C-alpha cells in the first residue's frame, strides 16, 4: 500500500463532520476536515437552537458550532478551507482533489450536508432568519400566537404544518396545485385541524416586510393570475432539499433526489467511504441526528482501517 497523507479525510464542517472529526482525532487517526465555506454549516444561520440536549434555554447556533470546533481541536483535528472537486479510489486509496491539489486518505467521511430549496423570490435571502425559515421544528416555537404559512405539498410540508399548530394562531398551507402529494393520513389530519387553512393553486409572488422583518406575503392565484396580500409573522419553506453531493454522482450510489445511499452504519457503496448527516438519505434532519451519524461514521471508519491492518 502506498503512503497516504491522512488516515481519514472528512468533507464538510457541520455538526456531522465536526463530530466525526472529534471521534477520529481522539482515536489518534490522522484526520483532515475540509470545509469550503464557513465552519459550522447551516447551524451558523440559526439564531437560537432550543432542541439540542444540554442547553436549557437554548444556545445561539454560531456559539454551539464554535464549541464543537474547539472540542475537536483539543484532540488535534486539522482543518482546512477548500473545495473538494473530485473523489476517486485506486487499490483502496482515496484521492481527493482539493482546489486542484491531490490529497490522499485511507478512509473518507462525506458530511457535505444539504441545503433547502429556495423559493427564488426577491428579498428571500435578506429575510431568512427574520421571518423566513426552512425548518419548522427548529424555529416554530418562536412564532407563538401569530399567523404563519408553510409552502409545499409533500409529507414534510404537511407534518411541519401540523407541528406549527402547536404554536401559531393560524397556519396557512400554500400549495401550487389542487391536490397535495402528502400521504392520505396526513391530509386527513390537516383537514381536521381547525388552525390549518389550505390555499390551493397558490404561489408566493413576493415578500412583504418592515424594519423588524417579514410582515406578509403576496399570493398569486395560479388559476386566474390575480394577486392578494396575506398578513403573516412567519413563512416556512418546505419544497425539498438539495444534497451537496453533485461532485459524487459518478462515484457513490445516490437516490433520485441526489442523497447518498448508505446502510445503517453510514457505509456507502464504496468500501472505506462513509456518509453522515443531511447528505445521506434519512428521515430526520436535525443537529442531534447529524451528531449521531458523525459518531457512527467515525467509529465505522476506525473499524474499517483496523480491519485493513
PDB file of C-alpha atoms in Angstrom:
ATOM      1  CA  UNK A   1       0.000   0.000   0.000  1.00  0.00           C
ATOM      2  CA  UNK A   2       1.377   3.397  -0.958  1.00  0.00           C
ATOM      3  CA  UNK A   3       1.880   6.097   1.656  1.00  0.00           C
ATOM      4  CA  UNK A   4      -1.124   8.356   2.190  1.00  0.00           C
ATOM      5  CA  UNK A   5      -1.420  11.870   3.524  1.00  0.00           C
ATOM      6  CA  UNK A   6      -4.104  11.030   6.058  1.00  0.00           C
ATOM      7  CA  UNK A   7      -5.926   8.150   7.667  1.00  0.00           C
ATOM      8  CA  UNK A   8      -9.263   9.942   7.310  1.00  0.00           C
ATOM      9  CA  UNK A   9     -10.455  12.953   5.355  1.00  0.00           C
ATOM     10  CA  UNK A  10     -13.811  14.475   6.287  1.00  0.00           C
ATOM     11  CA  UNK A  11     -15.578  16.596   3.679  1.00  0.00           C
ATOM     12  CA  UNK A  12     -17.815  19.153   5.365  1.00  0.00           C
ATOM     13  CA  UNK A  13     -17.644  21.089   8.624  1.00  0.00           C
ATOM     14  CA  UNK A  14     -21.176  20.993  10.004  1.00  0.00           C
ATOM     15  CA  UNK A  15     -22.298  19.086  13.119  1.00  0.00           C
ATOM     16  CA  UNK A  16     -21.816  15.669  11.486  1.00  0.00           C
ATOM     17  CA  UNK A  17     -18.340  16.482  10.171  1.00  0.00           C
ATOM     18  CA  UNK A  18     -17.124  18.052  13.388  1.00  0.00           C
ATOM     19  CA  UNK A  19     -18.423  15.134  15.448  1.00  0.00           C
ATOM     20  CA  UNK A  20     -16.716  12.662  13.123  1.00  0.00           C
ATOM     21  CA  UNK A  21     -13.522  14.713  13.433  1.00  0.00           C
ATOM     22  CA  UNK A  22     -13.743  14.625  17.209  1.00  0.00           C
ATOM     23  CA  UNK A  23     -14.054  10.837  17.246  1.00  0.00           C
ATOM     24  CA  UNK A  24     -11.348  10.079  14.671  1.00  0.00           C
ATOM     25  CA  UNK A  25      -8.858  12.556  16.154  1.00  0.00           C
ATOM     26  CA  UNK A  26      -9.472  11.216  19.632  1.00  0.00           C
ATOM     27  CA  UNK A  27      -8.784   7.732  18.221  1.00  0.00           C
ATOM     28  CA  UNK A  28      -5.340   9.013  17.114  1.00  0.00           C
ATOM     29  CA  UNK A  29      -6.168   8.804  13.423  1.00  0.00           C
ATOM     30  CA  UNK A  30      -4.523  11.422  11.196  1.00  0.00           C
ATOM     31  CA  UNK A  31      -7.576  13.401  10.178  1.00  0.00           C
ATOM     32  CA  UNK A  32      -8.164  16.351   7.884  1.00  0.00           C
ATOM     33  CA  UNK A  33     -11.500  18.154   7.775  1.00  0.00           C
ATOM     34  CA  UNK A  34     -12.161  20.209   4.641  1.00  0.00           C
ATOM     35  CA  UNK A  35     -14.872  22.888   4.599  1.00  0.00           C
ATOM     36  CA  UNK A  36     -15.464  25.031   1.539  1.00  0.00           C
ATOM     37  CA  UNK A  37     -17.454  27.741   3.302  1.00  0.00           C
ATOM     38  CA  UNK A  38     -17.946  28.687   6.945  1.00  0.00           C
ATOM     39  CA  UNK A  39     -17.244  26.112   9.649  1.00  0.00           C
ATOM     40  CA  UNK A  40     -20.456  25.011  11.337  1.00  0.00           C
ATOM     41  CA  UNK A  41     -22.691  24.589   8.307  1.00  0.00           C
ATOM     42  CA  UNK A  42     -26.325  25.671   8.280  1.00  0.00           C
ATOM     43  CA  UNK A  43     -26.388  25.922  12.079  1.00  0.00           C
ATOM     44  CA  UNK A  44     -24.384  29.134  11.710  1.00  0.00           C
ATOM     45  CA  UNK A  45     -27.527  30.798  10.331  1.00  0.00           C
ATOM     46  CA  UNK A  46     -29.693  29.681  13.260  1.00  0.00           C
ATOM     47  CA  UNK A  47     -30.272  32.435  15.781  1.00  0.00           C
ATOM     48  CA  UNK A  48     -31.235  30.074  18.585  1.00  0.00           C
ATOM     49  CA  UNK A  49     -31.074  26.293  18.986  1.00  0.00           C
ATOM     50  CA  UNK A  50     -33.574  25.068  21.559  1.00  0.00           C
ATOM     51  CA  UNK A  51     -33.751  21.338  20.820  1.00  0.00           C
ATOM     52  CA  UNK A  52     -30.121  20.253  21.249  1.00  0.00           C
ATOM     53  CA  UNK A  53     -29.710  18.469  24.608  1.00  0.00           C
ATOM     54  CA  UNK A  54     -27.643  20.040  27.338  1.00  0.00           C
ATOM     55  CA  UNK A  55     -28.503  23.697  26.740  1.00  0.00           C
ATOM     56  CA  UNK A  56     -31.609  24.654  28.742  1.00  0.00           C
ATOM     57  CA  UNK A  57     -32.949  27.923  27.433  1.00  0.00           C
ATOM     58  CA  UNK A  58     -31.250  27.368  24.095  1.00  0.00           C
ATOM     59  CA  UNK A  59     -27.940  28.450  22.580  1.00  0.00           C
ATOM     60  CA  UNK A  60     -27.063  30.545  19.554  1.00  0.00           C
ATOM     61  CA  UNK A  61     -26.135  28.417  16.534  1.00  0.00           C
ATOM     62  CA  UNK A  62     -22.712  30.077  15.965  1.00  0.00           C
ATOM     63  CA  UNK A  63     -21.784  29.652  19.638  1.00  0.00           C
ATOM     64  CA  UNK A  64     -22.724  25.970  19.586  1.00  0.00           C
ATOM     65  CA  UNK A  65     -20.629  25.356  16.470  1.00  0.00           C
ATOM     66  CA  UNK A  66     -17.697  27.258  17.953  1.00  0.00           C
ATOM     67  CA  UNK A  67     -17.820  24.888  20.919  1.00  0.00           C
ATOM     68  CA  UNK A  68     -17.907  21.924  18.547  1.00  0.00           C
ATOM     69  CA  UNK A  69     -14.811  23.191  16.746  1.00  0.00           C
ATOM     70  CA  UNK A  70     -12.865  23.956  19.918  1.00  0.00           C
ATOM     71  CA  UNK A  71     -13.643  20.500  21.256  1.00  0.00           C
ATOM     72  CA  UNK A  72     -12.374  18.840  18.062  1.00  0.00           C
ATOM     73  CA  UNK A  73      -9.167  20.812  18.034  1.00  0.00           C
ATOM     74  CA  UNK A  74      -8.368  19.743  21.579  1.00  0.00           C
ATOM     75  CA  UNK A  75      -7.564  16.373  20.002  1.00  0.00           C
ATOM     76  CA  UNK A  76      -5.554  17.762  17.113  1.00  0.00           C
ATOM     77  CA  UNK A  77      -8.088  17.787  14.289  1.00  0.00           C
ATOM     78  CA  UNK A  78      -6.577  19.501  11.263  1.00  0.00           C
ATOM     79  CA  UNK A  79      -8.942  21.866   9.495  1.00  0.00           C
ATOM     80  CA  UNK A  80      -8.549  23.258   6.011  1.00  0.00           C
ATOM     81  CA  UNK A  81     -10.597  25.672   3.931  1.00  0.00           C
ATOM     82  CA  UNK A  82     -11.150  24.496   0.371  1.00  0.00           C
ATOM     83  CA  UNK A  83     -13.494  22.790  -2.049  1.00  0.00           C
ATOM     84  CA  UNK A  84     -13.284  19.100  -2.848  1.00  0.00           C
ATOM     85  CA  UNK A  85     -13.725  18.921  -6.599  1.00  0.00           C
ATOM     86  CA  UNK A  86     -13.285  15.196  -7.144  1.00  0.00           C
ATOM     87  CA  UNK A  87     -13.045  11.894  -5.272  1.00  0.00           C
ATOM     88  CA  UNK A  88     -11.571   8.726  -6.753  1.00  0.00           C
ATOM     89  CA  UNK A  89     -10.252   5.404  -5.484  1.00  0.00           C
ATOM     90  CA  UNK A  90      -7.412   3.164  -6.608  1.00  0.00           C
ATOM     91  CA  UNK A  91      -6.445  -0.006  -4.716  1.00  0.00           C
ATOM     92  CA  UNK A  92      -8.181   1.208  -1.579  1.00  0.00           C
ATOM     93  CA  UNK A  93      -6.516   4.623  -1.563  1.00  0.00           C
ATOM     94  CA  UNK A  94      -8.903   7.554  -1.854  1.00  0.00           C
ATOM     95  CA  UNK A  95      -7.664  10.604  -3.733  1.00  0.00           C
ATOM     96  CA  UNK A  96      -9.381  13.936  -3.233  1.00  0.00           C
ATOM     97  CA  UNK A  97      -8.689  16.964  -5.386  1.00  0.00           C
ATOM     98  CA  UNK A  98      -8.928  19.983  -3.101  1.00  0.00           C
ATOM     99  CA  UNK A  99      -8.727  23.241  -5.027  1.00  0.00           C
ATOM    100  CA  UNK A 100      -6.626  21.424  -7.617  1.00  0.00           C
ATOM    101  CA  UNK A 101      -4.292  19.692  -5.139  1.00  0.00           C
ATOM    102  CA  UNK A 102      -4.370  15.899  -4.811  1.00  0.00           C
ATOM    103  CA  UNK A 103      -4.578  14.667  -1.211  1.00  0.00           C
ATOM    104  CA  UNK A 104      -4.956  11.024  -0.242  1.00  0.00           C
ATOM    105  CA  UNK A 105      -6.514   9.088   2.603  1.00  0.00           C
ATOM    106  CA  UNK A 106      -7.369   5.530   3.502  1.00  0.00           C
ATOM    107  CA  UNK A 107     -10.929   6.440   4.508  1.00  0.00           C
ATOM    108  CA  UNK A 108     -13.289   9.291   3.692  1.00  0.00           C
ATOM    109  CA  UNK A 109     -16.335  10.578   5.544  1.00  0.00           C
ATOM    110  CA  UNK A 110     -18.702  12.743   3.499  1.00  0.00           C
ATOM    111  CA  UNK A 111     -20.668  15.258   5.578  1.00  0.00           C
ATOM    112  CA  UNK A 112     -21.381  17.925   2.982  1.00  0.00           C
ATOM    113  CA  UNK A 113     -24.998  18.359   4.092  1.00  0.00           C
ATOM    114  CA  UNK A 114     -27.959  19.574   2.096  1.00  0.00           C
ATOM    115  CA  UNK A 115     -29.478  22.945   1.521  1.00  0.00           C
ATOM    116  CA  UNK A 116     -33.196  23.722   1.413  1.00  0.00           C
ATOM    117  CA  UNK A 117     -34.598  24.565  -1.977  1.00  0.00           C
ATOM    118  CA  UNK A 118     -35.347  28.254  -2.152  1.00  0.00           C
ATOM    119  CA  UNK A 119     -38.489  29.931  -3.424  1.00  0.00           C
ATOM    120  CA  UNK A 120     -36.438  32.189  -5.657  1.00  0.00           C
ATOM    121  CA  UNK A 121     -38.338  35.374  -4.799  1.00  0.00           C
ATOM    122  CA  UNK A 122     -36.905  38.814  -4.134  1.00  0.00           C
ATOM    123  CA  UNK A 123     -35.698  39.539  -0.566  1.00  0.00           C
ATOM    124  CA  UNK A 124     -35.742  35.834   0.383  1.00  0.00           C
ATOM    125  CA  UNK A 125     -32.106  35.774   1.496  1.00  0.00           C
ATOM    126  CA  UNK A 126     -32.457  39.103   3.311  1.00  0.00           C
ATOM    127  CA  UNK A 127     -35.442  37.857   5.339  1.00  0.00           C
ATOM    128  CA  UNK A 128     -34.057  34.404   6.162  1.00  0.00           C
ATOM    129  CA  UNK A 129     -33.916  34.324   9.955  1.00  0.00           C
ATOM    130  CA  UNK A 130     -36.176  37.382  10.074  1.00  0.00           C
ATOM    131  CA  UNK A 131     -39.468  35.649   9.412  1.00  0.00           C
ATOM    132  CA  UNK A 132     -38.449  33.248   6.642  1.00  0.00           C
ATOM    133  CA  UNK A 133     -37.356  29.791   7.775  1.00  0.00           C
ATOM    134  CA  UNK A 134     -36.673  26.403   6.217  1.00  0.00           C
ATOM    135  CA  UNK A 135     -37.174  24.326   9.369  1.00  0.00           C
ATOM    136  CA  UNK A 136     -40.408  24.398  11.353  1.00  0.00           C
ATOM    137  CA  UNK A 137     -39.104  22.025  14.029  1.00  0.00           C
ATOM    138  CA  UNK A 138     -36.133  24.355  14.527  1.00  0.00           C
ATOM    139  CA  UNK A 139     -37.936  27.698  14.577  1.00  0.00           C
ATOM    140  CA  UNK A 140     -41.648  27.049  15.087  1.00  0.00           C
ATOM    141  CA  UNK A 141     -41.574  27.828  18.795  1.00  0.00           C
ATOM    142  CA  UNK A 142     -40.565  31.425  18.032  1.00  0.00           C
ATOM    143  CA  UNK A 143     -43.959  32.049  16.401  1.00  0.00           C
ATOM    144  CA  UNK A 144     -46.393  31.706  19.261  1.00  0.00           C
ATOM    145  CA  UNK A 145     -49.913  33.076  18.823  1.00  0.00           C
ATOM    146  CA  UNK A 146     -49.222  34.648  15.430  1.00  0.00           C
ATOM    147  CA  UNK A 147     -50.247  33.641  11.890  1.00  0.00           C
ATOM    148  CA  UNK A 148     -47.715  31.724   9.787  1.00  0.00           C
ATOM    149  CA  UNK A 149     -47.651  29.934   6.446  1.00  0.00           C
ATOM    150  CA  UNK A 150     -45.795  26.982   5.038  1.00  0.00           C
ATOM    151  CA  UNK A 151     -45.127  26.415   1.338  1.00  0.00           C
ATOM    152  CA  UNK A 152     -45.208  22.880  -0.062  1.00  0.00           C
ATOM    153  CA  UNK A 153     -47.405  19.893  -0.691  1.00  0.00           C
ATOM    154  CA  UNK A 154     -45.496  16.800   0.400  1.00  0.00           C
ATOM    155  CA  UNK A 155     -45.206  14.905   3.667  1.00  0.00           C
ATOM    156  CA  UNK A 156     -42.659  17.328   5.103  1.00  0.00           C
ATOM    157  CA  UNK A 157     -44.874  20.342   4.458  1.00  0.00           C
ATOM    158  CA  UNK A 158     -47.894  18.574   5.944  1.00  0.00           C
ATOM    159  CA  UNK A 159     -46.010  17.374   9.021  1.00  0.00           C
ATOM    160  CA  UNK A 160     -44.484  20.777   9.620  1.00  0.00           C
ATOM    161  CA  UNK A 161     -47.854  22.491   9.177  1.00  0.00           C
ATOM    162  CA  UNK A 162     -49.299  20.240  11.879  1.00  0.00           C
ATOM    163  CA  UNK A 163     -46.280  20.879  14.091  1.00  0.00           C
ATOM    164  CA  UNK A 164     -46.715  24.642  13.698  1.00  0.00           C
ATOM    165  CA  UNK A 165     -50.303  24.435  15.003  1.00  0.00           C
ATOM    166  CA  UNK A 166     -48.814  23.851  18.446  1.00  0.00           C
ATOM    167  CA  UNK A 167     -47.590  27.426  18.468  1.00  0.00           C
ATOM    168  CA  UNK A 168     -49.140  29.616  15.764  1.00  0.00           C
ATOM    169  CA  UNK A 169     -52.616  31.119  15.915  1.00  0.00           C
ATOM    170  CA  UNK A 170     -53.200  30.171  12.280  1.00  0.00           C
ATOM    171  CA  UNK A 171     -51.301  28.047   9.768  1.00  0.00           C
ATOM    172  CA  UNK A 172     -51.787  28.531   6.032  1.00  0.00           C
ATOM    173  CA  UNK A 173     -50.540  25.739   3.779  1.00  0.00           C
ATOM    174  CA  UNK A 174     -49.710  27.266   0.399  1.00  0.00           C
ATOM    175  CA  UNK A 175     -49.674  24.792  -2.482  1.00  0.00           C
ATOM    176  CA  UNK A 176     -49.332  25.289  -6.226  1.00  0.00           C
ATOM    177  CA  UNK A 177     -51.813  22.582  -7.130  1.00  0.00           C
ATOM    178  CA  UNK A 178     -55.324  21.471  -6.248  1.00  0.00           C
ATOM    179  CA  UNK A 179     -54.084  18.256  -4.651  1.00  0.00           C
ATOM    180  CA  UNK A 180     -51.389  17.508  -2.056  1.00  0.00           C
ATOM    181  CA  UNK A 181     -48.692  14.884  -2.510  1.00  0.00           C
ATOM    182  CA  UNK A 182     -48.685  14.122   1.218  1.00  0.00           C
ATOM    183  CA  UNK A 183     -49.946  10.747   2.439  1.00  0.00           C
ATOM    184  CA  UNK A 184     -53.701  10.438   2.982  1.00  0.00           C
ATOM    185  CA  UNK A 185     -53.479  10.220   6.759  1.00  0.00           C
ATOM    186  CA  UNK A 186     -51.565  13.497   6.897  1.00  0.00           C
ATOM    187  CA  UNK A 187     -54.085  15.131   4.581  1.00  0.00           C
ATOM    188  CA  UNK A 188     -56.895  13.942   6.863  1.00  0.00           C
ATOM    189  CA  UNK A 189     -55.147  15.440   9.886  1.00  0.00           C
ATOM    190  CA  UNK A 190     -54.699  18.754   8.092  1.00  0.00           C
ATOM    191  CA  UNK A 191     -58.377  18.926   7.169  1.00  0.00           C
ATOM    192  CA  UNK A 192     -59.396  18.000  10.725  1.00  0.00           C
ATOM    193  CA  UNK A 193     -57.267  20.718  12.314  1.00  0.00           C
ATOM    194  CA  UNK A 194     -59.182  23.978  12.788  1.00  0.00           C
ATOM    195  CA  UNK A 195     -55.969  26.015  12.753  1.00  0.00           C
ATOM    196  CA  UNK A 196     -54.974  24.895   9.256  1.00  0.00           C
ATOM    197  CA  UNK A 197     -56.239  26.504   6.050  1.00  0.00           C
ATOM    198  CA  UNK A 198     -55.029  25.171   2.700  1.00  0.00           C
ATOM    199  CA  UNK A 199     -54.593  27.772  -0.035  1.00  0.00           C
ATOM    200  CA  UNK A 200     -54.880  25.813  -3.279  1.00  0.00           C
ATOM    201  CA  UNK A 201     -53.419  26.828  -6.647  1.00  0.00           C
ATOM    202  CA  UNK A 202     -51.333  29.478  -4.938  1.00  0.00           C
ATOM    203  CA  UNK A 203     -47.736  30.632  -5.155  1.00  0.00           C
ATOM    204  CA  UNK A 204     -45.594  33.246  -3.417  1.00  0.00           C
ATOM    205  CA  UNK A 205     -45.196  36.232  -5.744  1.00  0.00           C
ATOM    206  CA  UNK A 206     -43.337  38.410  -3.242  1.00  0.00           C
ATOM    207  CA  UNK A 207     -42.406  39.011   0.382  1.00  0.00           C
ATOM    208  CA  UNK A 208     -43.616  41.959   2.434  1.00  0.00           C
ATOM    209  CA  UNK A 209     -41.509  43.293   5.304  1.00  0.00           C
ATOM    210  CA  UNK A 210     -40.697  46.254   7.505  1.00  0.00           C
ATOM    211  CA  UNK A 211     -37.555  47.020   9.504  1.00  0.00           C
ATOM    212  CA  UNK A 212     -38.343  44.259  12.012  1.00  0.00           C
ATOM    213  CA  UNK A 213     -38.722  41.518   9.409  1.00  0.00           C
ATOM    214  CA  UNK A 214     -41.424  39.687   7.475  1.00  0.00           C
ATOM    215  CA  UNK A 215     -44.962  41.022   7.806  1.00  0.00           C
ATOM    216  CA  UNK A 216     -46.689  39.160   4.993  1.00  0.00           C
ATOM    217  CA  UNK A 217     -46.575  37.669   1.516  1.00  0.00           C
ATOM    218  CA  UNK A 218     -48.060  38.498  -1.847  1.00  0.00           C
ATOM    219  CA  UNK A 219     -50.001  35.488  -3.110  1.00  0.00           C
ATOM    220  CA  UNK A 220     -50.632  34.708  -6.730  1.00  0.00           C
ATOM    221  CA  UNK A 221     -53.701  32.698  -7.644  1.00  0.00           C
ATOM    222  CA  UNK A 222     -52.416  30.406 -10.389  1.00  0.00           C
ATOM    223  CA  UNK A 223     -55.926  29.757 -11.666  1.00  0.00           C
ATOM    224  CA  UNK A 224     -56.649  33.350 -12.647  1.00  0.00           C
ATOM    225  CA  UNK A 225     -53.316  35.188 -12.074  1.00  0.00           C
ATOM    226  CA  UNK A 226     -54.886  37.511  -9.503  1.00  0.00           C
ATOM    227  CA  UNK A 227     -52.817  38.641  -6.509  1.00  0.00           C
ATOM    228  CA  UNK A 228     -53.590  39.449  -2.895  1.00  0.00           C
ATOM    229  CA  UNK A 229     -51.621  40.170   0.259  1.00  0.00           C
ATOM    230  CA  UNK A 230     -51.652  37.818   3.239  1.00  0.00           C
ATOM    231  CA  UNK A 231     -50.539  39.073   6.644  1.00  0.00           C
ATOM    232  CA  UNK A 232     -48.020  36.732   8.316  1.00  0.00           C
ATOM    233  CA  UNK A 233     -45.373  36.753  11.014  1.00  0.00           C
ATOM    234  CA  UNK A 234     -43.555  33.721   9.636  1.00  0.00           C
ATOM    235  CA  UNK A 235     -43.097  31.869   6.360  1.00  0.00           C
ATOM    236  CA  UNK A 236     -41.754  28.319   6.312  1.00  0.00           C
ATOM    237  CA  UNK A 237     -40.487  26.807   3.069  1.00  0.00           C
ATOM    238  CA  UNK A 238     -40.771  23.026   2.633  1.00  0.00           C
ATOM    239  CA  UNK A 239     -40.318  22.377  -1.074  1.00  0.00           C
ATOM    240  CA  UNK A 240     -37.474  19.897  -0.724  1.00  0.00           C
ATOM    241  CA  UNK A 241     -33.738  19.959  -0.230  1.00  0.00           C
ATOM    242  CA  UNK A 242     -30.750  19.741  -2.499  1.00  0.00           C
ATOM    243  CA  UNK A 243     -27.992  17.428  -1.178  1.00  0.00           C
ATOM    244  CA  UNK A 244     -24.476  18.731  -1.719  1.00  0.00           C
ATOM    245  CA  UNK A 245     -23.309  15.568  -3.424  1.00  0.00           C
ATOM    246  CA  UNK A 246     -23.240  16.615  -7.073  1.00  0.00           C
ATOM    247  CA  UNK A 247     -19.478  16.022  -7.351  1.00  0.00           C
ATOM    248  CA  UNK A 248     -20.018  12.398  -6.264  1.00  0.00           C
ATOM    249  CA  UNK A 249     -22.647  11.435  -8.844  1.00  0.00           C
ATOM    250  CA  UNK A 250     -20.289   9.059 -10.653  1.00  0.00           C
ATOM    251  CA  UNK A 251     -18.539   7.820  -7.502  1.00  0.00           C
ATOM    252  CA  UNK A 252     -21.083   6.560  -4.938  1.00  0.00           C
ATOM    253  CA  UNK A 253     -24.693   5.487  -5.299  1.00  0.00           C
ATOM    254  CA  UNK A 254     -27.265   8.254  -4.906  1.00  0.00           C
ATOM    255  CA  UNK A 255     -31.047   8.202  -4.769  1.00  0.00           C
ATOM    256  CA  UNK A 256     -33.183  10.042  -7.308  1.00  0.00           C
ATOM    257  CA  UNK A 257     -33.003  13.245  -5.247  1.00  0.00           C
ATOM    258  CA  UNK A 258     -29.214  13.156  -5.016  1.00  0.00           C
ATOM    259  CA  UNK A 259     -28.857  11.878  -1.438  1.00  0.00           C
ATOM    260  CA  UNK A 260     -26.053   9.407  -0.792  1.00  0.00           C
ATOM    261  CA  UNK A 261     -27.380   5.904  -0.152  1.00  0.00           C
ATOM    262  CA  UNK A 262     -25.905   4.248   2.942  1.00  0.00           C
ATOM    263  CA  UNK A 263     -26.645   1.347   5.241  1.00  0.00           C
ATOM    264  CA  UNK A 264     -27.441   1.813   8.938  1.00  0.00           C
ATOM    265  CA  UNK A 265     -23.709   2.080   9.696  1.00  0.00           C
ATOM    266  CA  UNK A 266     -23.257   5.017   7.288  1.00  0.00           C
ATOM    267  CA  UNK A 267     -21.336   2.901   4.736  1.00  0.00           C
ATOM    268  CA  UNK A 268     -21.691   3.971   1.111  1.00  0.00           C
ATOM    269  CA  UNK A 269     -21.369   1.796  -1.974  1.00  0.00           C
ATOM    270  CA  UNK A 270     -17.556   2.146  -1.824  1.00  0.00           C
ATOM    271  CA  UNK A 271     -15.634   0.391   0.990  1.00  0.00           C
ATOM    272  CA  UNK A 272     -13.920   2.952   3.189  1.00  0.00           C
ATOM    273  CA  UNK A 273     -16.197   5.811   2.136  1.00  0.00           C
ATOM    274  CA  UNK A 274     -18.867   6.809   4.629  1.00  0.00           C
ATOM    275  CA  UNK A 275     -21.587   9.460   4.645  1.00  0.00           C
ATOM    276  CA  UNK A 276     -23.179  11.190   7.618  1.00  0.00           C
ATOM    277  CA  UNK A 277     -25.719  13.917   8.243  1.00  0.00           C
ATOM    278  CA  UNK A 278     -28.136  15.532   5.831  1.00  0.00           C
ATOM    279  CA  UNK A 279     -26.259  14.465   2.688  1.00  0.00           C
ATOM    280  CA  UNK A 280     -27.321  10.854   3.196  1.00  0.00           C
ATOM    281  CA  UNK A 281     -30.830   9.506   2.693  1.00  0.00           C
ATOM    282  CA  UNK A 282     -32.566   9.600   6.074  1.00  0.00           C
ATOM    283  CA  UNK A 283     -35.867  10.501   7.688  1.00  0.00           C
ATOM    284  CA  UNK A 284     -34.917  13.228  10.183  1.00  0.00           C
ATOM    285  CA  UNK A 285     -32.521  16.095   9.584  1.00  0.00           C
ATOM    286  CA  UNK A 286     -31.582  17.668  12.916  1.00  0.00           C
ATOM    287  CA  UNK A 287     -28.385  18.626  14.724  1.00  0.00           C
ATOM    288  CA  UNK A 288     -28.861  15.699  17.097  1.00  0.00           C
ATOM    289  CA  UNK A 289     -29.201  13.164  14.281  1.00  0.00           C
ATOM    290  CA  UNK A 290     -26.235  14.663  12.421  1.00  0.00           C
ATOM    291  CA  UNK A 291     -24.125  14.260  15.549  1.00  0.00           C
ATOM    292  CA  UNK A 292     -25.246  10.639  15.869  1.00  0.00           C
ATOM    293  CA  UNK A 293     -24.403   9.974  12.222  1.00  0.00           C
ATOM    294  CA  UNK A 294     -20.982  11.575  12.613  1.00  0.00           C
ATOM    295  CA  UNK A 295     -20.168   9.360  15.575  1.00  0.00           C
ATOM    296  CA  UNK A 296     -21.307   6.196  13.757  1.00  0.00           C
ATOM    297  CA  UNK A 297     -19.379   7.059  10.585  1.00  0.00           C
ATOM    298  CA  UNK A 298     -16.208   7.764  12.566  1.00  0.00           C
ATOM    299  CA  UNK A 299     -16.397   4.515  14.525  1.00  0.00           C
ATOM    300  CA  UNK A 300     -17.047   2.551  11.332  1.00  0.00           C
ATOM    301  CA  UNK A 301     -14.136   4.293   9.602  1.00  0.00           C
ATOM    302  CA  UNK A 302     -11.879   3.366  12.519  1.00  0.00           C
ATOM    303  CA  UNK A 303     -13.092  -0.253  12.306  1.00  0.00           C
ATOM    304  CA  UNK A 304     -12.516  -0.290   8.540  1.00  0.00           C
ATOM    305  CA  UNK A 305      -8.929   0.916   8.981  1.00  0.00           C
ATOM    306  CA  UNK A 306      -8.283  -1.594  11.768  1.00  0.00           C
ATOM    307  CA  UNK A 307      -9.512  -4.425   9.574  1.00  0.00           C
ATOM    308  CA  UNK A 308      -7.087  -3.352   6.833  1.00  0.00           C
ATOM    309  CA  UNK A 309      -4.091  -3.865   9.117  1.00  0.00           C
TER     310      UNK A 309
END
